[in-house]
XYZ file of C-alpha atoms in Angstrom:
725
model
C 12.303 175.088 169.078
C 8.606 173.578 168.592
C 6.623 173.309 171.532
C 4.598 169.834 171.961
C 1.523 171.587 170.637
C 3.377 172.822 167.624
C 4.614 169.457 166.876
C 1.239 168.013 167.207
C -0.308 170.622 164.647
C 2.548 169.775 162.320
C 1.664 166.198 162.492
C -2.014 167.151 161.871
C -1.158 169.223 158.847
C 1.170 166.589 157.323
C -1.404 163.995 157.749
C -3.983 166.004 156.122
C -1.541 166.893 153.206
C -0.509 163.429 152.681
C -4.096 162.015 152.957
C -5.114 164.615 150.330
C -2.466 163.550 148.107
C -3.323 159.927 148.482
C -7.097 160.614 148.098
C -6.188 162.705 144.785
C -4.085 159.879 143.758
C -6.837 157.447 144.418
C -9.321 159.356 142.309
C -6.845 159.941 139.491
C -6.482 156.048 139.432
C -10.277 155.479 139.537
C -10.719 157.952 136.823
C -8.029 156.383 134.799
C -9.383 152.903 135.274
C -12.920 154.343 134.292
C -11.540 155.761 131.165
C -9.718 152.504 130.334
C -12.896 150.507 130.891
C -14.840 153.073 128.514
C -12.080 152.581 125.975
C -12.282 148.827 126.108
C -16.052 148.545 126.178
C -16.507 150.861 123.297
C -13.570 149.214 121.302
C -15.266 145.836 121.832
C -18.620 147.011 120.467
C -16.873 148.710 117.499
C -14.821 145.545 116.519
C -18.132 143.621 116.262
C -19.235 146.166 113.658
C -21.935 147.307 115.832
C -20.974 150.754 117.241
C -20.416 153.788 115.387
C -20.795 156.946 117.466
C -19.467 159.219 120.096
C -19.228 158.945 123.929
C -18.828 161.775 126.780
C -18.371 161.289 130.399
C -18.471 164.382 132.494
C -17.929 164.851 136.282
C -18.833 167.854 138.252
C -19.894 169.343 134.820
C -16.146 168.793 133.468
C -15.444 166.394 130.592
C -13.251 163.793 131.714
C -13.576 161.449 128.633
C -14.496 161.818 125.026
C -14.288 159.262 122.209
C -15.643 158.943 118.679
C -15.614 155.556 116.698
C -16.742 154.683 113.124
C -17.995 156.875 110.347
C -20.324 159.868 110.288
C -21.081 158.975 106.542
C -19.891 155.779 105.108
C -19.892 157.230 101.388
C -17.721 160.232 102.114
C -15.734 158.299 104.668
C -16.203 161.299 107.069
C -15.174 160.109 110.534
C -17.453 160.540 113.671
C -16.478 163.347 115.913
C -17.293 165.061 119.185
C -19.406 167.628 117.255
C -21.242 165.051 115.257
C -24.991 165.271 115.488
C -27.148 162.278 116.204
C -30.695 161.471 116.561
C -31.739 160.900 120.214
C -34.957 158.933 119.882
C -37.087 158.482 122.994
C -34.718 160.524 125.134
C -36.793 163.406 123.560
C -39.414 162.420 126.022
C -37.546 164.069 128.794
C -37.361 167.423 126.826
C -41.262 166.912 126.596
C -41.422 166.249 130.304
C -39.659 169.399 131.035
C -41.965 171.473 128.928
C -45.013 170.038 130.582
C -43.741 170.523 134.097
C -42.800 174.121 133.156
C -46.472 174.642 132.418
C -47.587 172.979 135.584
C -45.262 175.151 137.553
C -46.709 178.233 135.765
C -50.167 176.982 136.880
C -51.230 176.550 133.098
C -51.549 172.916 133.673
C -51.787 170.490 136.535
C -50.783 166.706 136.850
C -54.597 166.218 137.634
C -55.686 167.921 134.417
C -57.986 165.538 132.448
C -57.870 164.996 128.688
C -61.310 166.122 128.043
C -60.226 169.671 129.121
C -58.511 170.107 125.878
C -60.822 168.878 123.335
C -58.552 166.869 121.053
C -61.296 164.762 119.662
C -61.149 161.800 122.075
C -64.541 160.140 123.212
C -65.592 162.196 126.212
C -65.894 159.025 128.480
C -62.349 158.123 127.734
C -60.900 161.544 128.030
C -62.470 162.154 131.396
C -60.369 159.322 132.855
C -57.088 160.055 131.765
C -54.869 162.840 133.344
C -51.605 164.504 132.452
C -49.765 162.453 135.189
C -51.129 159.157 133.522
C -49.724 160.322 130.093
C -46.224 161.315 131.769
C -46.031 157.931 133.541
C -47.188 155.672 130.773
C -50.449 154.686 132.792
C -53.041 156.204 130.546
C -54.040 152.742 128.841
C -53.180 153.973 125.323
C -51.587 151.428 122.987
C -48.472 152.248 121.065
C -48.500 154.132 117.869
C -46.712 151.087 116.060
C -49.707 149.383 114.688
C -49.831 147.904 111.266
C -51.144 151.247 109.640
C -48.038 153.113 110.998
C -45.462 150.391 110.329
C -46.541 150.397 106.562
C -45.569 153.988 105.835
C -44.373 156.011 108.988
C -43.150 158.830 106.760
C -46.922 159.272 105.839
C -47.375 160.706 109.544
C -45.831 163.841 108.975
C -47.719 166.012 111.592
C -48.603 165.699 115.231
C -52.333 165.658 114.200
C -51.964 162.622 111.713
C -50.113 160.713 114.516
C -52.806 161.763 117.031
C -55.540 160.438 114.659
C -54.084 156.879 114.760
C -55.499 156.061 117.974
C -58.069 158.649 118.631
C -61.104 156.416 118.588
C -59.529 153.273 119.641
C -60.423 151.297 122.903
C -57.932 151.584 125.870
C -55.757 148.600 126.817
C -56.867 149.017 130.596
C -58.447 151.604 133.083
C -56.088 154.614 133.378
C -54.055 154.416 136.517
C -54.333 150.663 136.908
C -51.474 149.372 134.940
C -48.218 150.485 133.213
C -47.743 150.268 129.370
C -44.855 152.164 127.702
C -46.374 154.122 124.783
C -45.060 156.855 122.603
C -48.661 157.861 121.818
C -49.107 159.410 125.305
C -46.254 161.907 124.531
C -47.931 162.621 121.169
C -50.839 163.558 123.273
C -48.879 165.628 125.677
C -47.362 167.642 122.741
C -50.903 168.084 121.248
C -52.018 169.490 124.670
C -48.950 171.934 124.789
C -49.843 173.074 121.319
C -53.442 173.793 122.286
C -52.676 175.658 125.425
C -50.134 177.848 124.033
C -51.135 178.218 120.479
C -47.615 177.476 119.469
C -46.021 174.701 117.665
C -44.186 172.061 119.644
C -40.849 172.792 117.782
C -41.373 176.481 118.593
C -41.842 175.703 122.415
C -38.729 173.342 122.388
C -36.706 176.080 120.865
C -37.858 178.957 123.056
C -37.922 177.155 126.286
C -35.164 174.644 126.229
C -32.696 174.881 123.423
C -32.164 178.969 123.434
C -31.994 179.274 127.149
C -29.385 176.524 127.553
C -27.623 177.635 124.381
C -27.933 174.249 122.892
C -26.881 175.629 119.414
C -26.113 172.294 117.844
C -29.471 170.792 118.533
C -32.532 170.960 116.245
C -35.694 168.946 116.305
C -35.412 168.132 112.483
C -32.595 166.579 110.987
C -30.672 168.601 108.434
C -28.883 166.258 105.892
C -26.761 169.230 104.631
C -25.316 170.074 108.054
C -21.517 169.198 107.942
C -21.819 167.387 111.325
C -24.976 165.488 110.443
C -24.659 161.804 110.960
C -26.189 159.319 108.467
C -28.250 156.398 109.998
C -27.233 152.929 109.242
C -28.708 149.659 110.598
C -26.609 146.799 112.125
C -27.341 143.729 110.165
C -27.320 139.987 110.924
C -23.975 139.560 109.116
C -22.093 142.422 111.156
C -22.303 144.860 108.358
C -24.114 148.241 108.247
C -26.622 149.355 105.701
C -27.788 152.964 105.299
C -31.476 153.568 106.220
C -31.830 157.196 106.302
C -34.627 159.004 107.941
C -37.563 156.723 108.454
C -39.831 158.673 110.830
C -40.837 162.194 111.478
C -39.724 163.638 114.882
C -42.106 164.795 117.484
C -42.750 164.994 121.432
C -42.248 161.229 121.705
C -38.933 160.872 119.764
C -36.448 162.662 117.693
C -34.073 165.663 118.142
C -30.763 165.804 116.671
C -28.108 166.715 119.066
C -24.314 166.258 120.135
C -22.956 164.575 123.155
C -21.896 168.180 124.742
C -25.504 169.486 124.203
C -27.091 166.333 125.757
C -24.617 166.564 128.673
C -25.571 170.333 129.056
C -29.104 169.620 129.161
C -29.113 167.074 131.772
C -26.498 168.745 134.100
C -28.836 171.963 133.938
C -31.917 169.797 134.528
C -30.478 168.075 137.835
C -28.190 170.697 139.063
C -29.581 174.121 138.430
C -32.892 175.890 138.217
C -32.427 177.159 134.602
C -35.249 174.747 133.475
C -37.419 173.728 136.475
C -37.649 174.374 140.144
C -35.695 171.163 141.409
C -36.856 171.730 145.004
C -40.362 171.343 143.951
C -42.555 168.209 145.005
C -43.638 167.918 141.183
C -39.962 167.700 140.002
C -39.289 165.070 142.520
C -42.348 163.193 141.520
C -41.633 163.200 137.861
C -37.771 163.213 137.828
C -36.934 161.834 141.246
C -38.192 158.323 141.047
C -34.662 156.989 141.510
C -32.830 159.070 144.091
C -29.229 158.307 142.793
C -29.718 157.730 139.126
C -31.751 158.650 136.048
C -31.508 156.674 132.778
C -33.022 157.781 129.383
C -32.685 155.857 126.302
C -33.805 156.061 122.562
C -33.630 153.839 119.637
C -34.965 153.268 116.328
C -33.759 152.299 112.650
C -30.110 153.619 112.596
C -30.817 155.291 115.918
C -29.362 154.441 119.472
C -28.812 157.065 122.156
C -28.317 156.456 126.086
C -27.932 158.755 128.988
C -26.848 157.648 132.495
C -27.040 160.405 135.217
C -25.226 159.282 138.239
C -26.539 161.856 140.935
C -24.493 160.399 143.676
C -21.206 160.973 141.884
C -22.170 163.898 139.733
C -21.321 162.034 136.710
C -23.198 162.085 133.316
C -22.590 159.369 130.678
C -23.636 160.094 127.273
C -23.526 157.565 124.318
C -24.874 158.500 121.091
C -24.712 156.262 117.690
C -25.738 156.233 114.225
C -26.174 152.589 114.320
C -29.138 150.737 116.205
C -30.213 147.801 118.303
C -29.617 149.474 121.570
C -25.705 149.500 121.185
C -25.588 152.870 122.994
C -27.685 151.670 125.898
C -25.326 148.544 126.103
C -22.240 150.646 126.250
C -23.498 153.189 128.706
C -24.988 150.421 130.889
C -21.589 148.789 131.162
C -19.600 152.113 131.900
C -22.034 152.954 134.693
C -21.760 149.468 136.152
C -17.870 149.934 136.123
C -18.261 153.207 137.768
C -20.124 151.641 140.582
C -18.950 148.175 140.834
C -15.596 148.083 139.253
C -16.876 145.473 136.778
C -18.984 144.929 133.832
C -20.723 142.274 132.033
C -18.750 140.731 129.163
C -19.330 141.996 125.534
C -21.105 139.417 123.392
C -22.610 139.299 119.847
C -25.993 140.601 119.312
C -28.532 137.533 119.674
C -29.698 137.878 115.940
C -26.082 137.779 114.669
C -25.333 134.592 116.857
C -28.471 132.936 115.326
C -27.588 133.730 111.811
C -23.978 132.635 112.313
C -25.203 129.405 113.637
C -27.566 128.908 110.809
C -25.124 129.554 108.116
C -22.541 127.232 109.651
C -24.641 124.354 110.636
C -27.501 124.449 108.060
C -31.302 124.707 108.692
C -31.915 121.152 110.102
C -29.149 121.623 113.034
C -30.455 125.224 113.597
C -33.904 123.883 114.250
C -32.804 121.092 116.425
C -29.882 122.632 118.357
C -29.931 126.555 118.389
C -32.185 126.943 121.184
C -29.974 124.811 123.612
C -26.825 126.756 122.092
C -28.448 130.088 122.715
C -28.973 129.215 126.422
C -25.395 127.644 126.806
C -23.979 131.040 125.626
C -25.762 132.890 128.588
C -28.326 134.714 126.548
C -31.440 135.338 128.637
C -33.520 137.476 126.405
C -36.771 135.638 125.297
C -35.581 133.786 122.284
C -38.697 134.684 120.149
C -37.702 138.403 120.020
C -34.203 138.081 118.321
C -35.353 135.211 115.910
C -38.164 137.391 114.758
C -35.868 140.502 114.411
C -33.463 138.511 112.378
C -36.327 137.402 110.060
C -37.469 140.993 109.495
C -33.943 141.988 108.716
C -33.556 139.130 106.067
C -36.738 140.391 104.644
C -35.310 143.814 104.371
C -32.318 142.387 102.359
C -34.717 140.293 100.393
C -33.115 137.173 101.524
C -36.253 135.282 101.067
C -35.570 131.615 101.621
C -33.286 132.559 104.718
C -36.167 134.704 106.089
C -38.762 131.945 105.599
C -36.419 129.527 107.339
C -36.034 131.777 110.365
C -39.648 132.368 110.589
C -40.594 128.576 110.087
C -38.243 128.096 113.026
C -40.253 130.568 114.912
C -43.314 128.618 114.385
C -41.462 125.387 115.132
C -40.607 126.941 118.674
C -44.086 128.487 119.275
C -46.633 126.548 117.342
C -49.493 127.951 119.293
C -48.509 131.630 119.176
C -50.425 133.574 116.543
C -47.647 136.090 116.368
C -45.253 133.390 114.845
C -47.871 132.828 111.920
C -48.279 136.567 111.437
C -44.566 136.945 110.967
C -44.493 134.090 108.486
C -47.418 135.501 106.501
C -45.549 138.579 106.426
C -42.491 136.913 104.990
C -44.795 135.456 102.227
C -46.483 138.667 101.598
C -43.416 140.752 101.043
C -42.216 138.106 98.760
C -45.216 138.510 96.608
C -46.869 135.149 97.609
C -50.331 136.800 98.709
C -52.354 133.635 98.746
C -49.714 131.724 100.909
C -49.819 134.794 103.226
C -53.431 134.622 103.683
C -53.448 130.954 104.187
C -50.826 131.352 106.933
C -52.554 134.117 108.582
C -55.677 132.136 108.770
C -53.723 129.729 110.919
C -53.302 132.605 113.385
C -56.924 133.508 113.329
C -57.613 129.747 114.164
C -55.489 129.962 117.293
C -56.720 133.473 118.333
C -59.874 134.513 116.355
C -59.686 138.081 117.316
C -56.014 138.408 116.506
C -54.777 141.660 114.519
C -51.693 141.592 112.351
C -48.924 143.439 113.550
C -47.624 144.067 109.934
C -50.593 144.195 107.792
C -53.560 146.810 108.348
C -55.979 144.694 106.452
C -54.908 141.215 107.778
C -53.273 140.407 104.395
C -56.896 140.573 102.987
C -58.204 138.011 105.396
C -61.736 139.120 106.631
C -62.197 138.161 110.041
C -65.924 137.183 110.315
C -67.984 135.783 113.037
C -66.900 138.262 115.755
C -63.435 136.892 115.513
C -64.384 133.298 116.814
C -62.636 130.061 115.692
C -65.145 128.267 113.454
C -66.808 125.008 114.791
C -66.855 121.572 113.441
C -69.674 119.083 112.936
C -70.412 119.307 116.657
C -72.526 122.327 117.950
C -70.401 124.851 120.227
C -71.314 127.948 122.123
C -70.909 130.966 119.878
C -68.627 133.771 121.049
C -68.575 132.839 124.996
C -68.156 135.989 127.100
C -69.100 138.315 124.278
C -72.515 137.020 122.969
C -73.020 133.899 124.954
C -73.020 134.990 128.621
C -75.110 134.218 131.857
C -77.976 135.948 130.134
C -80.826 134.509 127.915
C -79.441 135.014 124.280
C -81.233 134.000 120.891
C -82.185 135.459 117.461
C -78.709 135.802 115.777
C -78.583 137.006 112.300
C -75.910 138.409 110.087
C -76.110 140.897 107.153
C -75.130 139.397 103.822
C -71.935 141.460 104.008
C -71.027 139.568 107.335
C -69.996 142.915 108.912
C -73.083 143.415 110.991
C -74.332 140.937 113.620
C -77.526 141.259 115.690
C -79.131 139.110 118.479
C -81.439 139.380 121.437
C -80.552 139.072 124.962
C -82.805 138.914 128.203
C -81.480 140.602 131.269
C -83.291 139.809 134.534
C -86.758 139.188 133.481
C -88.690 139.241 130.184
C -89.713 142.883 130.591
C -86.160 143.658 129.666
C -85.104 142.412 126.400
C -82.296 144.049 124.436
C -81.454 144.139 120.631
C -77.839 144.024 120.555
C -75.723 144.897 117.480
C -72.056 144.376 116.764
C -70.407 146.015 113.733
C -67.260 144.993 111.913
C -64.900 148.163 111.233
C -61.423 148.655 110.603
C -60.749 144.964 110.775
C -62.247 144.527 114.321
C -65.645 143.955 115.815
C -67.020 146.586 117.943
C -70.293 146.737 120.057
C -72.602 149.454 118.173
C -75.677 149.417 120.246
C -77.896 147.890 122.889
C -81.452 149.056 122.173
C -84.811 148.002 123.341
C -86.471 144.969 121.228
C -88.876 145.631 118.380
C -89.080 142.028 117.503
C -86.741 139.021 116.602
C -84.431 140.397 113.979
C -83.727 138.354 110.672
C -81.944 139.977 107.880
C -83.254 139.410 104.269
C -80.867 137.865 101.725
C -80.506 141.093 100.038
C -79.767 142.898 103.048
C -82.417 145.535 102.467
C -84.916 144.553 105.167
C -84.712 143.655 108.833
C -87.628 141.374 109.533
C -89.175 141.947 113.053
C -91.991 139.438 113.061
C -95.237 141.453 111.945
C -92.944 144.555 111.697
C -89.859 145.384 109.698
C -87.097 148.052 109.031
C -85.592 149.102 105.748
C -82.125 149.565 105.120
C -80.909 153.028 104.697
C -77.638 154.890 104.036
C -77.150 155.750 107.492
C -78.493 152.699 108.955
C -82.045 151.260 109.485
C -85.095 153.022 109.321
C -87.974 153.380 112.028
C -90.004 150.404 112.555
C -92.837 149.682 110.200
C -95.898 147.737 110.211
C -96.867 145.176 107.660
C -100.487 145.806 108.524
C -103.490 143.585 108.357
C -103.677 140.654 108.358
C -100.229 140.130 109.500
C -100.566 142.411 112.571
C -103.452 140.268 113.865
C -101.254 137.045 113.891
C -98.798 136.793 116.838
C -95.574 136.314 114.650
C -92.510 135.323 116.334
C -90.141 135.263 113.254
C -90.236 135.949 109.686
C -87.618 135.289 107.124
C -87.613 135.584 103.293
C -85.981 134.330 100.213
C -84.358 136.078 97.587
C -87.348 135.734 95.485
C -89.543 137.369 97.936
C -91.058 134.280 99.551
C -91.942 135.220 103.272
C -92.317 132.354 105.803
C -93.361 133.122 109.569
C -94.785 131.402 112.511
C -97.287 132.307 115.135
C -97.229 131.833 118.920
C -100.672 129.846 118.939
C -102.318 128.540 122.091
C -100.779 127.097 125.101
C -101.284 123.737 123.465
C -98.596 124.543 120.949
C -101.083 124.730 117.950
C -99.412 127.594 116.000
C -98.798 127.153 112.206
C -96.114 128.149 109.907
C -97.453 130.256 106.950
C -95.985 131.746 103.848
C -96.777 134.841 101.878
C -95.278 136.045 98.439
C -94.177 139.548 97.951
C -95.683 141.057 94.873
C -94.818 144.541 93.622
C -93.962 145.537 97.269
C -96.923 143.993 98.941
C -97.368 140.806 100.825
C -99.912 138.533 99.531
C -102.560 137.019 101.784
C -100.747 134.384 104.027
C -101.180 130.548 103.544
C -100.747 127.678 105.685
C -97.958 125.178 104.848
C -99.127 121.660 104.514
C -98.782 118.520 106.876
C -95.258 118.001 105.747
C -94.201 121.056 107.784
C -97.049 121.471 110.247
C -97.177 118.230 111.952
C -96.781 117.347 115.637
C -96.956 120.413 118.017
C -95.284 123.636 118.229
C -93.973 124.486 114.887
C -92.154 127.647 115.064
C -89.178 129.838 114.035
C -88.880 128.931 110.279
C -85.815 129.844 108.023
C -86.241 129.716 104.170
C -83.112 129.271 102.277
C -82.251 132.234 100.172
C -82.792 130.044 97.027
C -85.932 128.244 98.494
C -84.487 124.817 98.212
C -84.996 124.009 101.933
C -86.650 125.377 105.037
C -85.325 124.749 108.635
C -87.756 125.074 111.663
C -88.311 123.723 115.174
C -91.045 121.351 116.171
C -92.241 118.956 118.958
C -92.782 115.574 117.572
C -92.824 111.954 119.030
C -89.758 111.280 116.897
C -87.732 113.966 118.359
C -84.786 113.852 120.960
C -85.792 116.492 123.336
C -88.326 119.056 124.085
C -88.055 120.713 120.795
C -85.931 119.585 117.795
C -84.636 121.102 114.598
C -86.265 119.731 111.303
C -85.551 120.377 107.493
C -87.677 120.026 104.513
C -86.367 119.976 100.964
C -88.143 121.563 98.030
C -89.110 118.970 95.500
C -88.757 119.216 91.737
C -92.537 119.794 91.501
C -92.340 122.773 93.748
C -93.811 120.875 96.780
C -92.131 120.348 100.163
C -90.586 116.944 101.137
C -91.183 115.287 104.425
C -89.885 116.801 107.663
C -86.464 115.260 108.456
C -85.083 115.480 112.034
C -81.665 116.924 111.754
C -80.306 114.003 114.073
C -78.790 113.878 117.471
C -75.439 115.601 116.260
C -77.637 118.718 116.096
C -80.465 118.074 118.477
C -80.073 117.685 122.182
C -82.271 116.481 125.082
C -83.177 120.161 125.616
C -84.886 122.738 123.587
C -83.200 123.309 120.052
C -84.760 126.063 118.053
C -84.760 129.376 115.903
C -82.090 127.945 113.496
C -80.833 130.054 110.580
C -77.903 129.689 108.091
C -75.284 132.335 107.653
C -75.343 134.340 104.638
C -72.255 132.680 103.263
C -73.897 129.291 103.812
C -71.031 127.870 105.950
C -72.779 127.465 109.389
C -76.155 126.999 111.172
C -76.872 129.136 114.138
C -79.580 128.105 116.607
C -80.328 128.520 120.364
C -80.582 125.677 122.960
C -82.650 126.014 125.974
C -81.040 123.977 128.989
C -82.528 122.716 132.183
C -81.627 125.863 134.103
C -83.834 128.062 131.876
C -81.047 129.865 130.233
C -80.605 129.645 126.477
C -77.308 130.123 124.722
C -76.533 130.617 120.853
C -74.848 127.718 119.252
C -73.286 127.234 115.812
C -72.215 124.188 113.771
C -70.925 123.522 110.296
C -73.628 123.442 107.718
C -72.464 120.441 106.054
C -75.262 118.459 107.506
C -77.802 120.021 105.141
C -76.293 118.554 101.971
C -75.607 115.180 103.783
C -79.334 115.089 104.928
C -80.343 115.880 101.492
C -78.312 113.128 99.780
C -79.261 110.558 102.286
C -83.134 111.262 101.871
C -83.718 111.401 98.137
């Protein structure tokens, strides 16, 4: 007979027993529902023609669900299997993170190590600012490697050094540590650092420190097309079909690795639940891998590649989805499975936005597509910025050479975003790929008119369009300030001149007082303008039409293979004349001014170059030297006209620009005021015409004592010539 206490104990034991069974049944039911959800989600994406790949779900390091759908190789009809190898894309970055942290934990590196310590070829001032931590966390300021040069032929970049060279000398997007910008390039740099400090290749480090210790026998950095379980890559097209793309990039620290769902699960479980790779208790591990306490997500993508990992640290679950199709399909599946695991629900599966757009275009035609698709897109619940899927659709249509459809789609992009240079860049690319090169140039010029410093995302040479004038939008018939914020600033600026190639620009800038005058040089290189130098003034620079001489008043420099020579003197009598500016023609006629006295009685003179020596100077006649303060002459390369500034009773301001045309008998015509479209009430002076003959540059002094550089179309010259015959 039981005692009261014994009866009570039996009740407790029974309660625990039945509670355990009930809990086990609940867990079984939860697991069953999760598996059903994973099956349903993956089937929905497979039915769209989008997903081809494998899924693995593990709990407590035990596989609870595996499924493979689609074909490993369409030609051989080989089905995907759990042992199929897929490319991981940017998931590779987690392997690189581990390698870096291993070397930090062994004291060979630190998060604070700066880039200059490794002598990889970066400018020292840049390298000193960037730390290993900046590189790991995408806060270095580096751009991404996917510039036009890389896009044109990714397979050309078959080594770490070639990829490193892509941005080695390029400016940063922001000061390191001040912003975030996802970039593959930072991990290329990290891989280069690892190779430098270990004197081993990145692939060797990966094999010795991660793949071998974890016995990831199905994983290699490089794809092996002869491997029986190697998947073939396919891109998912706008019409729900798949097209083989093969290998389009070389793997590296930023992306790659061929692996299986089981190897990937082993890596992540070992990373977070063991000390086989790293000391998980260390502050550095928590700093790099512990940004989210209960979840770590990692994703990869590319042409024919989609991979996703969800590590649910709270429930000790890993969800691995690998695909040999693309457009983030693995990430869409893994995210929905994770959401069901946590919330018991997931977002409905919808067609890819590009496919929705193409279906609508084909069903309703171009006109209704232009007028109605944006509203339809929003009504269907798509929240992604519409420009991205429309652009992607156009690019896919180009790859299938569906030219008219691609141009319709890109023109729709322009219709949506008429003030976005990127839209015209895409349209230009469409024309370019079709072989309509002049049409591509004309279209890209529209992009430059919107954003003068814009650089194509698809053509490394901007479709052959040269970006002259420091990337500025050209003026009309009304003078405007030149290059505000770059050339024209709060400082006094004057004396602009281009070389005949239009790829070198010089001007003078006064900072503070007249004792500090800088000669500033910008150079056009690799389709962008860059500040080359800021040096002490040696005179007002004017480049000769031949490009062989830089006039500096009574002094000059000769053009050399490596730049400009040291300053030279013209000697007497020119050294005795206070010359402010000298210019010359193609035939060697040199014209120049002099400061004169305070009364402004300086004269404009000329001298002919004969056998390398300037003749004795002569004074121009009264047609040029009338009024007061005649200065800063510019002689046309063909000597058909001369422009200078003068103070006369007929003027509009303190100093006006005048022009004189060469007559049939060789004499100079009367001085013609260039009119109130050019001249102002202020001081307008020091004009010159660009080597291409398109624009007049001059500087204008305002009431506050500050001078700015202005430019205007040169059409006024022919207009004045025609009206003063």
